[in-house]
Coordinates of C-alpha atoms in Angstrom, one line a residue:
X1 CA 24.3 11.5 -25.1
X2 CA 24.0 8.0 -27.0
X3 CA 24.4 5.1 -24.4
X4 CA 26.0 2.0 -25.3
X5 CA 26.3 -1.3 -23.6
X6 CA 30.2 -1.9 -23.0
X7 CA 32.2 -4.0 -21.5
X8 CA 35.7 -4.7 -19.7
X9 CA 38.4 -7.9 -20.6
X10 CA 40.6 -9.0 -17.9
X11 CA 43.1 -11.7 -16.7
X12 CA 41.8 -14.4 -16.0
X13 CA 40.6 -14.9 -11.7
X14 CA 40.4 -10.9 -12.0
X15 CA 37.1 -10.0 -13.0
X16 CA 35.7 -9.6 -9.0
X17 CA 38.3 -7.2 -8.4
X18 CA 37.5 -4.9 -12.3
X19 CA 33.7 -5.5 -11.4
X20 CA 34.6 -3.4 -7.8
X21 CA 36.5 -0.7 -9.6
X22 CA 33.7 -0.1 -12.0
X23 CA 31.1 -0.1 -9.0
X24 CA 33.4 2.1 -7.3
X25 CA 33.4 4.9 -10.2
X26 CA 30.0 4.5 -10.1
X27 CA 28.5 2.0 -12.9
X28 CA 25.8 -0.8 -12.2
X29 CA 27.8 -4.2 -13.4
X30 CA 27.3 -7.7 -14.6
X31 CA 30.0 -10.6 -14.6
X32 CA 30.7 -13.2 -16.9
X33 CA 33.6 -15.4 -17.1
X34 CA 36.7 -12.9 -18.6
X35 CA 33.9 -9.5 -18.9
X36 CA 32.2 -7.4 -17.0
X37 CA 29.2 -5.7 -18.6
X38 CA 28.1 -2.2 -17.6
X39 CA 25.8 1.1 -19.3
X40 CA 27.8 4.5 -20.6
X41 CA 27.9 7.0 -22.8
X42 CA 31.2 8.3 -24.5
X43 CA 31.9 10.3 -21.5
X44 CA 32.4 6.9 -19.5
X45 CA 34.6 5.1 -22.3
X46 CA 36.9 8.2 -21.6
X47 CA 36.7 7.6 -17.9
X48 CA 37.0 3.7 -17.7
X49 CA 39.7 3.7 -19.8
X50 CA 41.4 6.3 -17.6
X51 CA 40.8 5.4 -14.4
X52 CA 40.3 1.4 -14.8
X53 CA 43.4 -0.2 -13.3
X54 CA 43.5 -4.0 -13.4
X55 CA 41.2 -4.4 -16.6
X56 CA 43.0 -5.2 -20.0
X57 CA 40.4 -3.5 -22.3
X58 CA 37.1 -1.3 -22.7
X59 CA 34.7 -2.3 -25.6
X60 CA 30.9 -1.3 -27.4
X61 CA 29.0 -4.3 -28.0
X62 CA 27.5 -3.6 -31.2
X63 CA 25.6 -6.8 -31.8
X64 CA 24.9 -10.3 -29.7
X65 CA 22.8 -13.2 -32.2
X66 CA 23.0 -17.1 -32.7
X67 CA 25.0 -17.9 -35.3
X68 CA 25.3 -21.5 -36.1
X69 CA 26.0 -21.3 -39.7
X70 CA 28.3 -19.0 -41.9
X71 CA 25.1 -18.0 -43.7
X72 CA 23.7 -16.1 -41.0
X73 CA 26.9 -14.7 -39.2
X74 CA 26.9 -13.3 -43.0
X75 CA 23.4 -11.9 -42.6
X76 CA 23.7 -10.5 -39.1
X77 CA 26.7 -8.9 -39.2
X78 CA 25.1 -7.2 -42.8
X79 CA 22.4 -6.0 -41.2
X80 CA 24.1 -3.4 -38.6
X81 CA 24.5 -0.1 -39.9
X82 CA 28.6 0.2 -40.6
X83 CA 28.2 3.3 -42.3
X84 CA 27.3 5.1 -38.5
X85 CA 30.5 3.6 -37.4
X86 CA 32.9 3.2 -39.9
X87 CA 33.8 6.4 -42.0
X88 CA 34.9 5.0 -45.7
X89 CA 38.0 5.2 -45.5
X90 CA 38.3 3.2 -42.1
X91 CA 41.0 0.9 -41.4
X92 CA 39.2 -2.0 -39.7
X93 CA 41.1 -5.2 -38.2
X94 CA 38.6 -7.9 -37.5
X95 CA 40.2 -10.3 -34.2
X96 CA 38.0 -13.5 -33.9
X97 CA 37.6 -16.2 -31.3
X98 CA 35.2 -19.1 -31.4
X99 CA 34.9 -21.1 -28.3
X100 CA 32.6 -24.4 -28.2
X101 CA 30.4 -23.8 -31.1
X102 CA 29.2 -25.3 -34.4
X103 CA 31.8 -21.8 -36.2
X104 CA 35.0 -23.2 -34.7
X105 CA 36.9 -22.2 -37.8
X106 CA 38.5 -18.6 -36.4
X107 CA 40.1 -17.6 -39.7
X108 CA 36.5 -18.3 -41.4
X109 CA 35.0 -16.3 -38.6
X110 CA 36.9 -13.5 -39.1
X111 CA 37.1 -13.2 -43.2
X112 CA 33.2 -13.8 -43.4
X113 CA 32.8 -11.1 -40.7
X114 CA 35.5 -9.0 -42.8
X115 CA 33.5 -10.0 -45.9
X116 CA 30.3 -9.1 -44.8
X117 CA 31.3 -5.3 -43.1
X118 CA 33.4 -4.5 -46.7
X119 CA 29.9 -5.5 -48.8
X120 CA 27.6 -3.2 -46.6
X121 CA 30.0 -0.6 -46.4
X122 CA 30.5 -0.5 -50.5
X123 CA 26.7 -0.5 -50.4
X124 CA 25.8 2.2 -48.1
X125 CA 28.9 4.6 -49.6
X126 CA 28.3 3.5 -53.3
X127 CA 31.7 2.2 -54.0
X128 CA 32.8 -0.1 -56.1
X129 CA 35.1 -3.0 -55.1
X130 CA 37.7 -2.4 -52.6
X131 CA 37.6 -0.1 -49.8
X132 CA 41.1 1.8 -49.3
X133 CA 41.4 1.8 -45.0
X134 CA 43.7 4.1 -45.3
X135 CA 42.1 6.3 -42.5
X136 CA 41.8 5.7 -38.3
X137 CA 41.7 2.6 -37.3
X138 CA 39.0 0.9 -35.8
X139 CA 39.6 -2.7 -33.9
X140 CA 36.9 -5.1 -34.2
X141 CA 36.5 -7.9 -32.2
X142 CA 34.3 -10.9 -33.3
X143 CA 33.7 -13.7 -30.2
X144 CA 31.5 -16.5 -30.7
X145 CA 30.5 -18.8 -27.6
X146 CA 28.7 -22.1 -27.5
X147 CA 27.1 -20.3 -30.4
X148 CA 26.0 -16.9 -29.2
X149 CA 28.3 -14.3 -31.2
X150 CA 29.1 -10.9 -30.3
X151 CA 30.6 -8.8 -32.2
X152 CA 32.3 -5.5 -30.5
X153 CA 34.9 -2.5 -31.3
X154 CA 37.7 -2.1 -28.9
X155 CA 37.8 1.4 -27.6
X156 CA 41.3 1.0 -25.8
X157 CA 44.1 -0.1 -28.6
X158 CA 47.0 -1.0 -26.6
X159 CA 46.0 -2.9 -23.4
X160 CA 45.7 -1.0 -20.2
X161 CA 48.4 -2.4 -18.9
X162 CA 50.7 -0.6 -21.5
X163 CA 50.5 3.2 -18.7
X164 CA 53.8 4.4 -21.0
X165 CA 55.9 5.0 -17.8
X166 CA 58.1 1.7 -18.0
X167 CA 61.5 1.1 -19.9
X168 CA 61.9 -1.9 -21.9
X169 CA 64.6 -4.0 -21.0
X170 CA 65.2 -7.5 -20.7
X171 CA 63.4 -10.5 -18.5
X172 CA 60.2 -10.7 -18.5
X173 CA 58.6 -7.8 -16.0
X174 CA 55.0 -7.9 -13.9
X175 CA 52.3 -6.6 -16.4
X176 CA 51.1 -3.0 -14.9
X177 CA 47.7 -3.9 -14.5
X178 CA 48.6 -7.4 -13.1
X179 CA 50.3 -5.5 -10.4
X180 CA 47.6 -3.1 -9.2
X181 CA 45.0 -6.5 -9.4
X182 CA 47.7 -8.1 -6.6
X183 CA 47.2 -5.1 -4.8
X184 CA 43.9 -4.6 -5.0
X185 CA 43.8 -8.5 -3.5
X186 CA 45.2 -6.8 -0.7
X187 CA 43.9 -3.9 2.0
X188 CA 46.4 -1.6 0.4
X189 CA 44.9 2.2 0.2
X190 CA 47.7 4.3 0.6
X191 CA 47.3 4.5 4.1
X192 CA 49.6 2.0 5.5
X193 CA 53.5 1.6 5.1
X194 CA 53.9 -1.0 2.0
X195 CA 57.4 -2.4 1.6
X196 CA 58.1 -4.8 -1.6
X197 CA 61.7 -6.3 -1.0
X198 CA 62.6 -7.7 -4.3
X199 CA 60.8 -4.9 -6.6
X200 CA 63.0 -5.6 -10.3
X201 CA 61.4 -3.0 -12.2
X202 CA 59.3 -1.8 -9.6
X203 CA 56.0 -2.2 -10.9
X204 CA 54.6 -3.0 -7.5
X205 CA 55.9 -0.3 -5.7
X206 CA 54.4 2.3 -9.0
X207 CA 51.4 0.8 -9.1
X208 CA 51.2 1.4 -5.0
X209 CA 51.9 4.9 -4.8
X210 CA 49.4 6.0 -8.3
X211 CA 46.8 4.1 -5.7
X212 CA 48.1 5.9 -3.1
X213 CA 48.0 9.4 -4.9
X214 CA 44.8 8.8 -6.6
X215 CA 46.7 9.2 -9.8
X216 CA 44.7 7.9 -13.0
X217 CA 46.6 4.8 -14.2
X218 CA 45.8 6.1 -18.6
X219 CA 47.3 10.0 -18.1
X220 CA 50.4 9.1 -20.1
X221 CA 49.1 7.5 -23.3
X222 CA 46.3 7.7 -26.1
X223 CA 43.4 5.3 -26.8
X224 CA 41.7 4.0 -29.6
X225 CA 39.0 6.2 -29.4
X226 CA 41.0 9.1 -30.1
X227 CA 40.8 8.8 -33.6
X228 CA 37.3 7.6 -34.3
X229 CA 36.1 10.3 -36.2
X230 CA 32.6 10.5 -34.6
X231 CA 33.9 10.3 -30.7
X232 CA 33.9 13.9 -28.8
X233 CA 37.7 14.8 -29.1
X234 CA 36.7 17.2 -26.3
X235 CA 36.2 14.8 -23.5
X236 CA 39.9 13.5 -23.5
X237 CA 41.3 16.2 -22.6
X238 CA 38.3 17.7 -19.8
X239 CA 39.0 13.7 -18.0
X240 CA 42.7 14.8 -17.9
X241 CA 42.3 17.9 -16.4
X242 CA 39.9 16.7 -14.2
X243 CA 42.3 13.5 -13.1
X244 CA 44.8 16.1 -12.3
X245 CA 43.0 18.2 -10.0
X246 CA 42.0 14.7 -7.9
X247 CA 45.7 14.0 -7.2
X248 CA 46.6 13.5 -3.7
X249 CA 49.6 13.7 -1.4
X250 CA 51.5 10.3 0.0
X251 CA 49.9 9.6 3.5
X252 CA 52.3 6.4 4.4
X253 CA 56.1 5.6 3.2
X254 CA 56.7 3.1 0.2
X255 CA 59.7 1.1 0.4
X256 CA 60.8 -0.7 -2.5
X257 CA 64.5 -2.7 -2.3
X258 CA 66.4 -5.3 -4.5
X259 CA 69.9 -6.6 -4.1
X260 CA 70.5 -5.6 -7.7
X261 CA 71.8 -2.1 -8.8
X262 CA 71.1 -2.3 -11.9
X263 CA 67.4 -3.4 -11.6
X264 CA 66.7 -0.6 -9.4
X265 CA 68.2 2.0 -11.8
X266 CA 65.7 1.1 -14.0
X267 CA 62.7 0.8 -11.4
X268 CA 64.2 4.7 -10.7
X269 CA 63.4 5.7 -14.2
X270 CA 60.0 3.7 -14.3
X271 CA 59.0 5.8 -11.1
X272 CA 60.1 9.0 -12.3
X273 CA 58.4 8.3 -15.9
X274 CA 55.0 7.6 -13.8
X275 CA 56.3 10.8 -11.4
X276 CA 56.4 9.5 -8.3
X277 CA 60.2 9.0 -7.7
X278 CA 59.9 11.2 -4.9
X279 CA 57.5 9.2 -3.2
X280 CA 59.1 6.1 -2.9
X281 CA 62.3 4.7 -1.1
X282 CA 64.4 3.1 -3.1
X283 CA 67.5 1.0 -1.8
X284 CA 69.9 -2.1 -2.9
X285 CA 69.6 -4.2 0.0
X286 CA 69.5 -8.5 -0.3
X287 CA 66.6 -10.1 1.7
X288 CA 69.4 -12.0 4.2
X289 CA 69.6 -8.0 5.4
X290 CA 66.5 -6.2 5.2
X291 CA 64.8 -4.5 8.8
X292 CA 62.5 -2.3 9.1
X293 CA 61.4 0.0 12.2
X294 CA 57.8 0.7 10.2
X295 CA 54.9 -1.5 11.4
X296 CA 51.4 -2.2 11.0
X297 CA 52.0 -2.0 6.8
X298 CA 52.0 -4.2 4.1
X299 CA 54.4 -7.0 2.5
X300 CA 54.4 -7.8 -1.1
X301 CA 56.7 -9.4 -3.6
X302 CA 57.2 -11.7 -6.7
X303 CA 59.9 -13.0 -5.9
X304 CA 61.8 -15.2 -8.0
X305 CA 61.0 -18.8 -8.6
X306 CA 63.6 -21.7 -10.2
X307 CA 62.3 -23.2 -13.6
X308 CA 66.0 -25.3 -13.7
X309 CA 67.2 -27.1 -11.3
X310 CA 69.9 -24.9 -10.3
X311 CA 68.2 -21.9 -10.2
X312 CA 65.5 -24.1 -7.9
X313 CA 68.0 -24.6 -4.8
X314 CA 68.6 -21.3 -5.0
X315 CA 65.1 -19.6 -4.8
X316 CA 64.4 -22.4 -2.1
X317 CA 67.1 -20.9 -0.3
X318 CA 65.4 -17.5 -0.5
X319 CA 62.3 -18.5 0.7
X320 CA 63.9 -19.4 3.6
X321 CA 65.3 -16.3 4.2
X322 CA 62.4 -14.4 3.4
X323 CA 60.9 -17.1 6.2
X324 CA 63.3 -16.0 8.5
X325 CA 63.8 -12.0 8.4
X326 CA 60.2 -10.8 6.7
X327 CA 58.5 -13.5 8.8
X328 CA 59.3 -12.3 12.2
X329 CA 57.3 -8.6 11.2
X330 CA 53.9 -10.1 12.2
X331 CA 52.4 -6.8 12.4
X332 CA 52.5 -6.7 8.2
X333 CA 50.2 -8.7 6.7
X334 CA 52.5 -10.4 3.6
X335 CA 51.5 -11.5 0.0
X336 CA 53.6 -13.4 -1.9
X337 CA 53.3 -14.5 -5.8
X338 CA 55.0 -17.6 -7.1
X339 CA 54.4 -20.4 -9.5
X340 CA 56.7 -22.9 -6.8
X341 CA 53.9 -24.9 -5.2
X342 CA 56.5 -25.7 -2.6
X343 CA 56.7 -22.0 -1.2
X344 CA 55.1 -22.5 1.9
X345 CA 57.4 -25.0 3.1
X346 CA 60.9 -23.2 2.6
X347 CA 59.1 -20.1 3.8
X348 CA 58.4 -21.9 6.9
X349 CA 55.0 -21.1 7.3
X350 CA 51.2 -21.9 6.0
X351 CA 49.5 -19.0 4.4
X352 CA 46.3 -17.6 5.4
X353 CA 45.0 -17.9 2.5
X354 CA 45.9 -18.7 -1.2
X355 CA 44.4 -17.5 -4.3
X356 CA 45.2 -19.4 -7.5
X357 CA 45.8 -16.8 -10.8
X358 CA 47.0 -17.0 -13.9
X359 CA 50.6 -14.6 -14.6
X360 CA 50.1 -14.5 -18.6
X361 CA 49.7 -18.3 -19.0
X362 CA 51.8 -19.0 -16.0
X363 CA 49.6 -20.9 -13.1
X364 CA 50.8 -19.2 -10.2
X365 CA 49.7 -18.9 -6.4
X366 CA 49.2 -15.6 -4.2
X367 CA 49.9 -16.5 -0.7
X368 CA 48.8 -14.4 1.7
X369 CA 49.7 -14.1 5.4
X370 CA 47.3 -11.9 7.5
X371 CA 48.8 -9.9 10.1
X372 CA 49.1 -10.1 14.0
X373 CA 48.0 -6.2 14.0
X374 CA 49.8 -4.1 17.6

């Protein structure tokens, strides 16, 4: 089977912990700033972009050259065979960046790359002017870096981080895959009681238990790939089968609360969409009254922060709840997530440790408080 060289796009401060996945299904990797680069064949596009839980997307590198004129991104993007990729009628969407270098023009970028793909193509099918892309569609991706450009066709389609198990309602939710990288910052495996107090739409607390369950993060939805018209249609559907079969029971209680109803109605239906109602608790309990008689588990939350003043005093008064009832369970260590640089001292407490991210294009902080283990 044809090997390509491929690659994986994350969040920013993530790519350690998508580097670790992919060495943990089994692939050789190397790191870059937003990719990590690793060998497969079609078989393994199927499999990273089932399995892969805190990457955004999976691509082929086609083609890496300098390019430091329009002339020659012109040239080398003529010279690859489109006709082996691109059936005639293909709808292709050409996304381009350019980053420090002499091409810093992105719409340029992208219609000369566009142009130069349409003139091969009309070449290699005999056609005569335009092409009608009324076919599959396949996503192109043209990325030029102090001058090195790589071109590359996205194999995913919708980021990973779209599973298809959450509801869309209003506010603005914890991105799937942004959730299981917070957990993967942590020693969460399943095998310890995790508790996330103020879970909205429960993304935490879903992410957690698939982990748990060893329950592939793509079973609900389709990819890109399904529709390239020279990609195994077979493989899909054998990962599937297989992902099922590897499926394992809860070992340790999740415990997801929130003081509002209506929010946990809807983390209800998230959890039963990703099927795994069952396996966590939910209740409507306000931080000021949370206990818990598990131990030796796991903290986690996003809980709110104020952006206006008013809501400020109020999610500094949190804190020092939190502070007060979830800081007396030393036995948990606790992670926190929040964009106040003040946490700390409402909580009442200096964190172990804290890890600078980026939530979207929010600079936020993940404190984390290691545990006094009984």
């Amino acid at each position: 089977m044809k090997k390509y060289t491929l690659y994986t796009t994350m969040g920013a401060g993530f790519e350690s912990v998508v580097a670790k996945e992919l060495q943990a299904l089994g692939y050789d990797t190397r790191t870059e700033n937003g990719r990590v680069f690793f060998e497969g064949t079609q078989e393994d596009i199927v499999k990273t972009n089932l399995w892969l839980r805190t990457a955004d997307r999976v691509k082929i590198l086609l083609k890496e050259f300098k390019a430091l004129d329009f002339d020659t991104l012109y040239n080398e993007i003529y010279a690859f065979d489109w006709a082996q990729l691109l059936p005639v009628d293909a709808k292709f969407p050409v996304q381009g960046r350019a980053v420090r270098s002499k091409l810093h023009s992105e719409p340029d970028v992208q219609s000369i790359v566009k142009k130069a793909i349409v003139d091969k193509m009309t070449d290699q099918y005999h056609r005569r002017g335009f092409l009608p892309e009324t076919g599959s569609e396949y996503p192109l991706d043209i990325h030029i870096y102090k001058d090195v450009a790589r071109i590359s066709l996205d194999t995913t389609g919708e980021s990973l981080f779209k599973r298809g198990y959450r509801v869309e309602h209003g506010g603005a939710p914890m991105k799937e895959n942004f959730a299981a990288g917070l957990l993967r910052l942590t020693p969460y495996n399943g095998t310890h009681p995790l508790i996330d107090p103020m879970t909205g739409s429960g993304t935490l607390a879903i992410e957690a238990a698939l982990i748990a369950k060893n329950i592939a993060p793509g079973t609900w939805r389709k990819f890109a790939f399904d529709n390239f018209d020279w990609f195994d249609p077979t493989l899909h559907q054998k990962a599937l089968e297989e992902a099922k079969t590897m499926v394992k029971p809860l070992e340790a209680p999740i415990w997801a609360s929130d003081i509002d109803q209506s929010v946990l109605e809807i983390a209800k239906l998230n959890a039963h969409n990703a099927g795994v109602l069952q396996d966590i608790r939910f209740k409507q309990v306000a931080v000021k009254d949370f206990t818990t008689d598990l131990e030796n588990g796991i903290i986690i939350a996003n809980p709110p922060y104020g952006k206006r003043l008013k809501d400020r005093k109020g999610a500094e008064e949190l804190y020092k709840q939190m502070g007060e009832v979830l800081g007396k369970y030393s036995d948990f260590s606790q992670y926190y997530l929040t964009a106040d640089p003040n946490f700390e001292k409402f909580f009442g407490a200096k964190a172990t440790k804290k890890r600078k991210l980026f939530n979207g294009n929010l600079r936020v902080d993940f404190y984390q408080y290691w545990a006094n283990r009984r």
